[in-house]
Amino acid sequence: MRLSGTNMFIPFLVAGDPHPDVTIDLALVLQAAGADVIELGVPYSDPLADGPIIQRASARALKQGMTLPDAIKLAGNMRKKGVKIPIIIFTYYNPVLQLGKESFFALAKENRVDGVLIPDLPFEESEPIRRLSAETGLPLISLVAPTSKERIEKIASQAQGFLYCVSSLGVTGVRDTLPEAINEFLAEVKQYSRVPVVVGFGISKSEQVQVLKEHCDGVVVGSALVQKVEELSDRLLQQETKQYALDEFRCYVEQLVAPLQEGADFCNEVRR
Amino acid sequence: MYNVPNENGRFGEFGGKFVPETLMRPLEEIERALNEALIDASFREEYMHSLREYSGRPTALTFAENITKQLNGARLYFKREDLNHTGAHKINNAIGQALLAKRMGKKKLIAETGAGQHGVAAATVAARFGMECIVFMGEEDIKRQELNVFRMKLLGAEVVPVYSGNRTLKDATNEAIRYWVQHCDDHFYMIGSVVGPHPYPKMVREFQRIIGDEAKEQFIKREGKLPDVVVACVGGGSNAIGMFYPFLEDDVELVGVEAAGKGIDTPYHAATITKGTKGVIHGSMTYLLQDEYGQITEPYSISAGLDYPGVGPEHAYLASIGRVRYESVTDEEALEAFQQLAREEGIIPAIESAHALAKAFQIARQRSKDETVLVCLSGRGDKDVQAMMTHLKGASEHAFIGN
């Protein structure tokens, strides 16, 4: 996975919410809107790191019958439908264990997945997964948090692909403000990291993106997009209203990440 | 020598720390504080002092004279954790963790609760030690355990209803962990059982082993020897670990009893070791109830305290090395033992403990008169009386209330 390294936009979608076909459409829209990497979230019954928005989306996707192997295959289908940017599979550890660690990597490789992120697998427990990651060449994305402190060096120096900084204490969600100490935290992380440093958790406004972009190499936007998908979900599921809903989604995304991109004027075109 | 967990929190292949990165340092801090406290004589004295003076320990060892006669088998003894302040073994752990929190300078406690017993214990120690307490409880359990909700509020705790999932203990635990992730800088998460990421399973064991330590001494004094069989119920498994731990290296048969609900061949049970598979739940590698894709499934038991889809990693380990035998008891068998104990010995047990009793009665019946069986009577049944009344009225009105 080769990344541009600056002003990256990394959106997160829950696989299968509100329907697997719609997830592919949304991924294509995100690519068109300038996404650099897509994080494809695998729905889980007990998502410990997630707030209510992603919990609800996960429940909807699980109702659709989404599973870890199906989510990986969905990434493969995204490729067939024209998604060219890297796709990261975001999954909790337990589904990986049930599929089997080796099968997980084999299936991911087969479906041209570009990396994996396991939010409840801290560095100390990750040895078997890092070994498989090295064998298959699929990077395991690491996370650092504001509480990491002296752990940052150890984690950052081994990071692959990009390094995901958790913006603040807490679970995923939309936040009005981000902590003031975030710049120092990001500066410290950048000091140790050899890969691009991106920030996620809570980012939901273009003002936040504007401020953050000076201090990191990109942003992850999850709950804000998932909430938008939730809002549009009925229209996304109806053939007659789908395109309109996808346009509205693109418009929302472009405004949100406008500070990262120049010349993104899709919304204005739509308005004209 | 039995020496688990190792420094990584592993009980063999079980245990560990499967949590978001944000919690790793808070867990390391707790581990450091715990290891220091456990070798600090003044901490131990403070803990023992509270157990004695506040909780009323040591709890009694009671010979079940009437039931022993009736079963016509092994002599049966109860370790009376029901006689603790707040009515169950949960207070042992709550006192220990609150003292550790105090030592760490944290004045706000977070707890999860199913039936409400741990929530009440947490709220109680918070009141006693001048701390704030926030308790997460599934909305379904709030409905089932109205009285305990009121108790917690009376004790000054805030009870937060949890609306996710099935709205029971698993979901309350998820929400407590999420809240902790957000507030880990000034809150202490007080887990109620030997579950969760390292060092919790070890910590809760250390604060519950008082059950087995006392029982062993009392039993030898009373009978002049060790018991032949020791029985305890297992949800997360804290009373069982507390009871078993001091006997692990003795020649004593240990039996953990899981909730078979409506039967282990139906989907309605909570028999995690008997029927579960290996995986990760609430930060720990253990056995759990899940589907083939690793989604955690909903357990069922008449007992809210055993209604948990995981089990403490040390139990998973003890099962895997064959040191403890895990069996299960249905709702119906537990209900029968519940009534039998009330009628024959004048003790109304918690429905959780009634699972251990049912199995102990079965075992005692098959053993000779010179053998002995020791059961952990983990809690009293006041909290269950209302539910049992409804249940038994519906099931067999004449048998129970008729004469």
XYZ file of C-alpha atoms in Angstrom:
675
model
C 0.000 0.000 0.000
C 1.606 3.260 -1.130
C 0.032 6.396 0.215
C 0.444 9.971 -0.919
C 1.241 10.950 2.618
C -0.354 14.364 2.891
C -3.876 15.678 3.255
C -5.274 12.175 3.170
C -8.963 11.537 3.513
C -9.837 8.119 4.932
C -13.569 7.454 5.167
C -15.097 4.579 7.128
C -18.183 2.640 6.070
C -19.972 -0.246 7.757
C -20.104 -3.152 5.293
C -23.704 -3.999 4.484
C -25.320 -0.863 5.914
C -27.973 -0.390 4.696
C -27.300 -3.055 2.025
C -24.103 -4.599 0.543
C -24.814 -3.167 -2.932
C -25.257 0.297 -1.465
C -21.929 -0.028 0.358
C -20.265 -0.473 -3.057
C -22.048 2.602 -4.436
C -20.992 4.625 -1.408
C -17.388 3.494 -1.805
C -17.418 4.639 -5.441
C -18.804 8.004 -4.402
C -16.118 8.358 -1.735
C -13.436 7.539 -4.281
C -14.845 10.183 -6.610
C -14.914 12.621 -3.704
C -11.192 12.199 -3.234
C -10.862 9.453 -0.624
C -7.336 8.046 -0.407
C -8.130 4.855 1.483
C -11.418 3.216 2.482
C -11.869 1.613 5.862
C -14.466 -1.088 5.480
C -15.946 -1.818 8.903
C -17.129 -5.335 9.646
C -20.249 -5.241 11.812
C -19.867 -6.854 15.230
C -22.333 -7.732 17.960
C -20.222 -6.122 20.687
C -18.230 -3.210 19.247
C -16.408 -1.981 22.367
C -14.603 0.908 20.693
C -17.711 2.266 18.984
C -20.321 4.790 19.999
C -24.064 4.627 19.294
C -23.927 5.632 15.600
C -21.677 2.770 14.526
C -23.392 0.418 16.961
C -26.697 1.091 15.226
C -25.171 0.700 11.774
C -23.582 -2.579 12.839
C -26.903 -3.858 14.093
C -28.531 -2.957 10.760
C -25.792 -4.672 8.780
C -25.918 -7.776 10.960
C -29.623 -7.953 10.324
C -28.760 -8.069 6.629
C -26.691 -11.153 7.438
C -23.297 -9.510 6.974
C -20.328 -11.583 8.186
C -16.551 -11.176 8.158
C -16.019 -13.399 5.073
C -18.853 -11.604 3.257
C -17.369 -8.207 4.107
C -14.005 -9.274 2.691
C -15.729 -10.534 -0.465
C -17.548 -7.215 -0.625
C -14.126 -5.555 -0.870
C -13.406 -7.867 -3.816
C -16.662 -6.811 -5.450
C -15.755 -3.174 -4.910
C -12.631 -3.790 -6.971
C -14.715 -5.299 -9.766
C -17.008 -2.288 -9.711
C -14.113 0.142 -10.042
C -12.881 1.003 -6.568
C -9.137 1.489 -7.095
C -8.019 3.118 -3.847
C -6.677 0.928 -0.999
C -9.267 -0.871 1.133
C -8.591 -1.612 4.787
C -10.697 -4.203 6.578
C -11.646 -2.914 10.032
C -12.777 -5.768 12.259
C -12.889 -6.735 15.901
C -10.677 -9.665 16.818
C -13.237 -12.328 17.693
C -14.645 -12.774 14.160
C -11.024 -13.123 12.911
C -10.403 -15.896 15.427
C -13.524 -17.763 14.367
C -12.709 -17.488 10.661
C -9.147 -18.500 11.496
C -6.223 -16.082 11.388
C -4.639 -17.745 8.342
C -7.929 -17.981 6.433
C -8.614 -14.345 7.244
C -5.389 -13.185 5.621
C -5.742 -15.597 2.708
C -9.271 -14.418 1.979
C -8.253 -10.778 2.339
C -5.362 -11.277 -0.064
C -7.588 -13.102 -2.548
C -10.030 -10.189 -2.481
C -7.320 -7.587 -2.991
C -7.669 -6.035 0.427
C -4.759 -3.704 1.216
C -4.540 -3.849 4.982
C -6.280 -4.755 8.217
C -7.139 -2.878 11.389
C -8.213 -4.659 14.576
C -9.204 -2.098 17.235
C -9.198 -4.510 20.174
C -5.831 -6.053 19.372
C -3.203 -3.985 21.183
C 0.489 -4.266 20.363
C 1.191 -6.793 23.137
C -1.348 -9.274 21.788
C -0.662 -8.733 18.102
C 2.382 -10.949 17.510
C 0.565 -13.763 15.620
C -1.277 -11.260 13.454
C 1.851 -9.217 12.724
C 3.600 -12.407 11.638
C 0.811 -13.225 9.174
C 0.713 -9.619 8.077
C 4.408 -9.776 7.219
C 3.968 -13.094 5.394
C 1.094 -11.863 3.255
C 2.282 -8.289 2.837
C -0.994 -6.891 4.189
C -0.121 -4.207 6.725
C -1.690 -4.296 10.177
C -2.650 -0.710 10.946
C -1.677 0.350 14.472
C -3.425 2.812 16.735
C -2.089 5.205 19.334
C -4.246 7.053 21.849
C -3.822 10.112 24.065
C -3.163 7.706 26.942
C -0.398 5.854 25.078
C 2.434 8.143 26.338
C 5.575 6.011 26.637
C 3.949 3.355 24.453
C 3.958 5.700 21.453
C 7.571 5.079 20.467
C 7.228 1.295 20.506
C 3.990 1.344 18.504
C 4.925 4.116 16.069
C 8.315 2.669 15.196
C 6.669 -0.568 14.035
C 3.675 0.996 12.309
C 2.857 -0.052 8.767
C 0.725 1.608 6.112
C -0.355 4.550 8.215
C -0.571 5.231 11.921
C -4.010 5.900 13.319
C -4.133 8.441 16.164
C -7.194 8.320 18.369
C -8.040 12.003 18.808
C -9.458 11.877 22.305
C -10.525 9.587 25.125
C -13.661 7.706 24.322
C -15.373 5.698 21.637
C -16.142 6.610 18.045
C -18.747 9.291 17.471
C -19.251 12.863 16.368
C -17.736 15.467 18.644
C -18.145 19.233 18.671
C -14.659 19.880 19.924
C -11.385 18.020 19.974
C -8.972 18.249 22.897
C -6.576 21.181 22.945
C -3.590 18.969 23.643
C -4.085 17.158 20.342
C -1.378 19.105 18.522
C 1.293 18.133 21.022
C 0.118 14.539 20.887
C 0.325 14.519 17.083
C 3.740 16.169 17.117
C 5.032 13.494 19.449
C 3.614 10.710 17.291
C 5.084 12.202 14.101
C 8.467 12.280 15.735
C 8.525 8.461 15.941
C 6.486 7.432 12.922
C 7.934 6.508 9.559
C 4.486 6.218 7.966
C 1.776 8.861 7.473
C 0.044 9.901 10.686
C -3.731 10.242 10.484
C -6.297 11.256 13.084
C -9.722 9.833 13.735
C -12.503 9.589 16.357
C -14.951 12.436 16.589
C -14.160 14.283 13.370
C -17.403 15.603 11.966
C -16.855 19.205 10.812
C -14.810 20.866 8.110
C -13.528 23.346 10.713
C -11.953 20.451 12.608
C -10.401 19.152 9.400
C -9.038 22.621 8.662
C -7.315 22.820 12.035
C -6.051 19.245 12.041
C -4.560 19.193 8.567
C -1.612 21.311 9.659
C -0.657 18.753 12.293
C -1.123 15.408 10.589
C -1.111 13.656 7.235
C -4.790 12.931 7.034
C -8.093 12.356 8.777
C -10.358 9.359 9.280
C -14.050 10.191 9.184
C -16.353 7.440 10.408
C -19.390 8.179 12.533
C -20.237 11.415 10.690
C -20.484 9.507 7.393
C -22.263 6.545 8.931
C -24.782 8.946 10.440
C -25.329 10.491 7.027
C -25.851 7.023 5.548
C -28.367 6.326 8.293
C -30.213 9.517 7.468
C -30.264 8.676 3.752
C -30.822 4.978 4.211
C -34.441 4.786 2.974
C -33.623 6.767 -0.141
C -30.442 4.769 -0.751
C -32.505 1.607 -0.790
C -35.065 2.843 -3.331
C -34.026 2.633 -6.965
C -35.813 5.905 -7.861
C -34.204 7.979 -5.121
C -30.829 6.265 -4.889
C -28.861 8.544 -7.239
C -30.219 11.629 -5.554
C -29.198 10.249 -2.156
C -25.723 9.330 -3.427
C -25.306 12.882 -4.770
C -26.346 14.308 -1.457
C -23.877 12.007 0.287
C -21.078 13.143 -2.021
C -21.977 16.743 -1.429
C -21.874 16.255 2.328
C -18.520 14.472 2.157
C -16.896 17.074 -0.067
C -17.931 19.903 2.182
C -16.652 18.050 5.222
C -13.210 17.377 3.785
C -12.962 20.474 1.584
C -9.939 21.780 3.547
C -7.965 18.737 2.340
C -8.763 19.159 -1.324
C -8.541 21.782 -3.939
C -11.057 22.163 -6.687
C -13.685 19.820 -5.300
C -16.721 21.568 -6.666
C -19.163 18.738 -7.172
C -21.651 20.330 -4.818
C -21.601 23.581 -6.661
C -22.100 21.759 -9.938
C -25.039 19.910 -8.466
C -26.506 23.165 -7.237
C -26.061 24.778 -10.650
C 3.105 -25.363 41.292
C -0.018 -23.522 40.212
C 1.215 -20.119 39.118
C -1.059 -18.300 36.708
C -1.557 -15.789 35.256
C 1.892 -15.040 33.842
C 3.146 -11.470 33.436
C 1.086 -11.091 30.246
C -2.068 -12.004 32.093
C -2.279 -15.428 30.475
C -3.798 -18.477 32.085
C -2.322 -20.907 29.584
C -3.788 -19.746 26.288
C -6.620 -17.850 28.037
C -6.841 -14.331 29.440
C -4.708 -11.496 28.081
C -5.686 -7.924 27.229
C -7.806 -7.524 24.132
C -8.814 -3.912 24.531
C -8.576 -0.665 22.566
C -5.176 1.012 22.836
C -6.689 3.790 24.990
C -7.143 1.344 27.863
C -3.704 -0.236 27.782
C -2.009 2.317 29.987
C -4.861 2.517 32.515
C -4.655 -1.285 32.773
C -0.903 -1.121 33.285
C -1.429 1.432 36.055
C -3.957 -0.798 37.801
C -1.635 -3.764 37.465
C 1.245 -1.857 39.009
C -0.910 -0.569 41.863
C -2.367 -4.030 42.479
C 1.010 -5.754 42.587
C 2.278 -3.187 45.054
C -0.851 -3.381 47.190
C -0.803 -7.166 47.367
C 2.604 -7.180 49.042
C 1.866 -4.189 51.240
C 0.948 -5.342 54.755
C -0.915 -2.120 55.500
C -3.174 -2.594 52.453
C -3.932 -6.138 53.522
C -4.726 -4.972 57.030
C -7.056 -2.279 55.720
C -8.834 -4.826 53.517
C -9.143 -7.406 56.301
C -10.309 -4.738 58.702
C -13.172 -3.750 56.377
C -14.099 -7.377 55.802
C -14.284 -7.968 59.544
C -15.793 -4.785 60.782
C -17.962 -3.755 57.860
C -18.935 -6.942 56.040
C -19.056 -9.224 59.056
C -16.437 -11.781 58.093
C -15.566 -14.507 58.648
C -18.841 -15.877 57.346
C -20.121 -19.076 58.912
C -19.576 -22.638 57.811
C -22.909 -24.390 58.271
C -23.482 -28.129 58.446
C -26.641 -28.950 56.484
C -27.951 -31.372 59.038
C -31.427 -31.925 57.663
C -30.555 -32.191 54.010
C -27.636 -34.496 54.792
C -30.047 -36.791 56.609
C -32.496 -36.615 53.750
C -29.943 -37.330 51.029
C -28.513 -40.213 53.027
C -25.090 -39.727 51.490
C -22.103 -37.457 52.008
C -22.148 -34.839 54.758
C -22.993 -31.462 53.265
C -21.601 -28.082 54.362
C -22.329 -24.548 53.223
C -19.911 -21.641 53.147
C -22.299 -18.866 54.037
C -21.411 -15.962 51.738
C -25.092 -15.034 51.955
C -24.335 -13.718 55.451
C -22.101 -10.951 54.108
C -23.169 -7.336 54.246
C -25.311 -6.694 51.113
C -26.092 -10.393 50.943
C -23.490 -11.950 48.699
C -19.798 -12.552 48.093
C -19.708 -9.528 45.764
C -18.824 -7.203 48.642
C -15.410 -8.896 49.184
C -14.280 -7.777 45.757
C -15.974 -4.389 45.942
C -14.143 -3.562 49.170
C -10.832 -4.674 47.715
C -11.198 -2.711 44.491
C -12.487 0.405 46.254
C -9.443 0.380 48.538
C -7.215 -0.015 45.501
C -8.995 2.856 43.753
C -8.472 4.978 46.838
C -4.807 4.044 46.885
C -4.577 5.167 43.243
C -6.237 8.477 44.074
C -9.418 7.732 42.080
C -12.660 8.806 43.659
C -15.138 7.798 40.982
C -16.200 4.206 40.475
C -17.752 2.647 37.383
C -19.547 -0.691 37.705
C -21.689 -2.954 35.562
C -24.387 -5.120 37.023
C -26.735 -7.896 35.949
C -28.982 -8.887 38.821
C -27.852 -5.817 40.704
C -25.774 -7.580 43.366
C -22.446 -6.199 42.203
C -24.068 -2.822 41.552
C -25.353 -2.747 45.114
C -21.951 -3.816 46.451
C -20.222 -1.094 44.405
C -22.732 1.551 45.504
C -22.306 0.402 49.101
C -18.526 0.704 49.186
C -18.721 4.018 47.324
C -20.944 5.332 50.101
C -18.699 3.889 52.778
C -15.455 5.236 51.309
C -16.825 8.592 50.170
C -16.698 7.942 46.430
C -18.972 8.584 43.493
C -20.445 5.579 41.751
C -22.038 5.121 38.354
C -23.631 1.756 37.610
C -24.527 0.510 34.122
C -27.450 -1.872 33.992
C -29.368 -3.320 31.068
C -32.865 -1.968 30.738
C -34.248 -5.513 30.810
C -32.474 -6.215 34.112
C -33.686 -2.904 35.508
C -37.207 -4.134 34.941
C -36.450 -7.533 36.466
C -34.605 -6.131 39.511
C -36.509 -3.015 40.455
C -35.676 -3.357 44.126
C -31.926 -3.471 43.583
C -32.157 -0.393 41.349
C -33.825 1.454 44.183
C -31.207 0.176 46.631
C -28.404 1.530 44.480
C -30.077 4.912 44.240
C -30.689 4.934 47.979
C -26.966 4.339 48.432
C -26.283 7.408 46.340
C -25.224 5.762 43.077
C -26.297 6.823 39.629
C -27.888 3.974 37.659
C -27.589 4.289 33.888
C -29.964 2.157 31.818
C -28.384 0.411 28.827
C -30.512 0.037 25.715
C -28.086 -1.783 23.395
C -28.192 -5.493 22.511
C -30.454 -7.635 24.659
C -30.249 -5.025 27.390
C -28.726 -7.383 29.954
C -25.352 -7.939 31.652
C -23.256 -8.317 28.499
C -24.527 -5.001 27.180
C -24.137 -3.283 30.544
C -20.514 -4.457 30.576
C -19.942 -3.114 27.040
C -21.342 0.239 28.058
C -19.352 0.375 31.298
C -16.169 -0.275 29.303
C -17.102 2.410 26.754
C -17.705 4.884 29.561
C -14.399 3.921 31.111
C -12.569 4.511 27.808
C -13.910 8.038 27.894
C -13.229 8.695 31.580
C -10.193 6.569 32.322
C -8.194 9.570 33.536
C -10.160 9.961 36.771
C -12.458 6.922 37.062
C -11.757 3.431 38.335
C -13.613 0.579 36.641
C -14.723 -1.933 39.236
C -15.484 -5.207 37.449
C -17.765 -7.528 39.390
C -16.400 -10.887 38.319
C -13.204 -12.705 37.328
C -13.666 -11.546 33.741
C -12.297 -8.733 31.594
C -8.740 -7.886 30.563
C -5.705 -8.554 32.731
C -5.256 -7.748 35.613
C -8.970 -7.964 36.444
C -9.334 -11.768 36.565
C -6.318 -11.963 38.871
C -7.397 -8.971 40.963
C -10.909 -10.256 41.548
C -9.511 -13.693 42.429
C -7.205 -12.119 45.005
C -10.144 -10.261 46.554
C -12.396 -13.334 46.536
C -9.987 -16.012 47.697
C -10.958 -15.068 51.256
C -13.978 -17.357 50.695
C -11.826 -20.443 50.152
C -9.144 -19.442 52.642
C -11.712 -19.145 55.424
C -13.685 -22.187 54.343
C -10.607 -24.393 54.263
C -9.581 -23.429 57.775
C -13.114 -23.735 59.141
C -13.648 -27.067 57.449
C -10.450 -28.625 58.787
C -11.367 -27.396 62.247
C -14.857 -28.874 62.006
C -14.136 -32.155 60.207
C -10.440 -32.669 60.857
C -9.775 -33.058 57.137
C -10.310 -31.434 53.772
C -13.666 -31.784 52.012
C -13.862 -34.454 49.315
C -15.821 -32.274 46.914
C -16.171 -28.490 46.629
C -19.003 -27.071 44.524
C -19.730 -23.516 43.338
C -21.866 -21.886 40.665
C -20.222 -20.198 37.673
C -21.527 -17.221 35.714
C -18.432 -15.064 35.280
C -17.171 -17.240 38.089
C -15.916 -15.054 40.940
C -17.377 -16.941 43.886
C -16.168 -20.181 42.338
C -12.607 -18.938 41.792
C -12.604 -17.491 45.304
C -13.737 -20.824 46.711
C -11.582 -23.098 44.509
C -8.314 -21.214 44.476
C -7.039 -22.240 47.939
C -7.939 -25.882 47.156
C -6.303 -26.110 43.721
C -3.228 -27.936 44.936
C -5.096 -30.204 47.346
C -6.563 -33.617 46.698
C -10.084 -32.210 46.470
C -12.615 -32.656 43.689
C -13.731 -29.268 42.360
C -17.009 -28.827 40.517
C -18.180 -25.632 38.792
C -21.872 -25.423 37.987
C -23.120 -23.487 34.971
C -26.670 -22.497 34.161
C -28.306 -24.951 31.776
C -31.427 -22.770 31.560
C -34.076 -24.737 29.687
C -31.502 -27.367 28.759
C -28.074 -27.371 27.138
C -29.497 -28.856 23.957
C -31.828 -25.889 23.527
C -30.661 -22.369 22.587
C -31.740 -21.213 26.050
C -28.814 -21.709 28.400
C -25.726 -19.947 29.729
C -23.441 -23.000 29.906
C -20.374 -21.314 28.481
C -17.718 -23.930 29.228
C -20.018 -26.867 28.527
C -21.252 -25.539 25.186
C -19.119 -22.533 24.228
C -16.117 -22.120 21.965
C -12.880 -20.201 22.316
C -12.796 -16.510 21.525
C -12.519 -12.998 22.905
C -15.155 -11.276 25.017
C -14.781 -8.162 27.143
C -11.046 -8.052 26.634
C -10.227 -11.632 27.488
C -9.548 -14.879 25.622
C -11.898 -17.470 27.035
C -14.844 -19.669 26.174
C -17.978 -17.898 25.034
C -21.328 -18.449 23.412
C -21.111 -17.298 19.814
C -22.196 -18.145 16.303
C -19.902 -19.542 13.603
C -18.960 -16.010 12.480
C -17.860 -14.877 15.921
C -20.921 -12.823 16.806
C -21.669 -13.193 20.496
C -25.036 -14.790 21.134
C -27.500 -14.113 23.909
C -27.389 -16.459 26.863
C -30.393 -17.434 28.900
C -30.855 -18.429 32.521
C -33.566 -17.900 35.089
C -30.742 -16.410 37.128
C -29.649 -12.915 36.074
C -26.311 -13.479 37.795
C -25.437 -16.487 35.610
C -26.892 -15.036 32.427
C -23.517 -14.185 30.834
C -22.148 -15.401 27.467
C -18.524 -15.535 28.634
C -16.696 -16.980 31.631
C -13.583 -16.004 33.553
C -10.405 -17.018 31.662
C -9.081 -18.890 34.693
C -12.119 -21.169 34.569
C -11.455 -21.789 30.872
C -7.905 -22.715 31.861
C -8.958 -24.923 34.782
C -11.373 -26.719 32.462
C -8.691 -27.162 29.803
C -6.198 -28.729 32.236
C -8.943 -30.845 33.789
C -8.457 -29.512 37.324
C -12.076 -28.412 37.716
C -15.039 -30.296 36.332
C -17.786 -28.086 34.888
C -21.335 -29.332 34.880
C -24.677 -27.640 34.466
C -28.022 -27.406 36.170
C -31.353 -26.412 34.618
C -33.722 -23.683 35.806
C -36.039 -26.359 37.070
C -33.405 -28.201 39.100
C -32.221 -24.903 40.591
C -35.768 -23.924 41.526
C -36.247 -27.217 43.283
C -33.029 -26.796 45.277
C -34.077 -23.216 46.074
C -37.277 -24.455 47.719
C -35.652 -27.447 49.343
C -33.062 -25.301 51.109
C -35.728 -22.928 52.347
C -37.887 -25.747 53.666
C -35.218 -28.000 55.110
C -32.581 -25.626 56.414
C -34.371 -22.304 56.768
C -32.115 -20.560 54.297
C -33.418 -18.791 51.204
C -30.517 -18.888 48.754
C -29.885 -16.706 45.738
C -31.128 -18.466 42.614
C -27.492 -18.439 41.396
C -26.368 -20.328 44.485
C -29.305 -22.705 44.074
C -27.571 -24.000 40.929
C -24.542 -25.036 43.004
C -26.839 -26.515 45.647
C -28.749 -28.616 43.131
C -25.515 -30.147 41.850
C -24.174 -30.620 45.387
C -27.340 -32.483 46.387
C -26.941 -34.790 43.373
C -23.304 -35.463 44.241
C -23.875 -35.951 47.973
C -26.635 -38.451 47.301
C -24.212 -40.662 45.375
C -21.394 -40.557 47.919
C -20.755 -42.546 51.062
C -21.512 -41.223 54.525
C -17.885 -40.685 55.415
C -17.407 -38.303 52.517
C -18.037 -34.570 52.642
C -19.252 -31.964 50.156
C -18.684 -28.230 50.635
C -20.850 -25.784 48.679
C -20.348 -22.076 48.242
C -23.668 -20.524 49.154
C -22.730 -17.356 47.337
C -25.717 -15.153 48.146
C -29.096 -14.861 49.747
C -32.356 -14.995 47.879
C -34.160 -11.863 49.036
C -33.648 -10.351 45.588
C -35.255 -13.404 43.970
C -38.297 -13.861 46.156
C -40.590 -11.765 43.991
C -39.558 -13.525 40.771
C -39.752 -16.950 42.388
C -43.223 -16.205 43.648
C -44.417 -15.399 40.146
C -42.577 -18.354 38.686
C -43.659 -20.958 41.192
C -47.247 -19.771 41.215
C -47.345 -20.258 37.490
C -45.508 -23.583 37.500
C -47.092 -25.602 40.303
C -49.346 -23.613 42.516
C -50.656 -26.471 44.608
C -47.265 -28.057 45.253
C -45.839 -24.844 46.623
C -48.607 -22.923 48.245
C -51.269 -25.609 48.622
C -50.486 -26.934 52.070
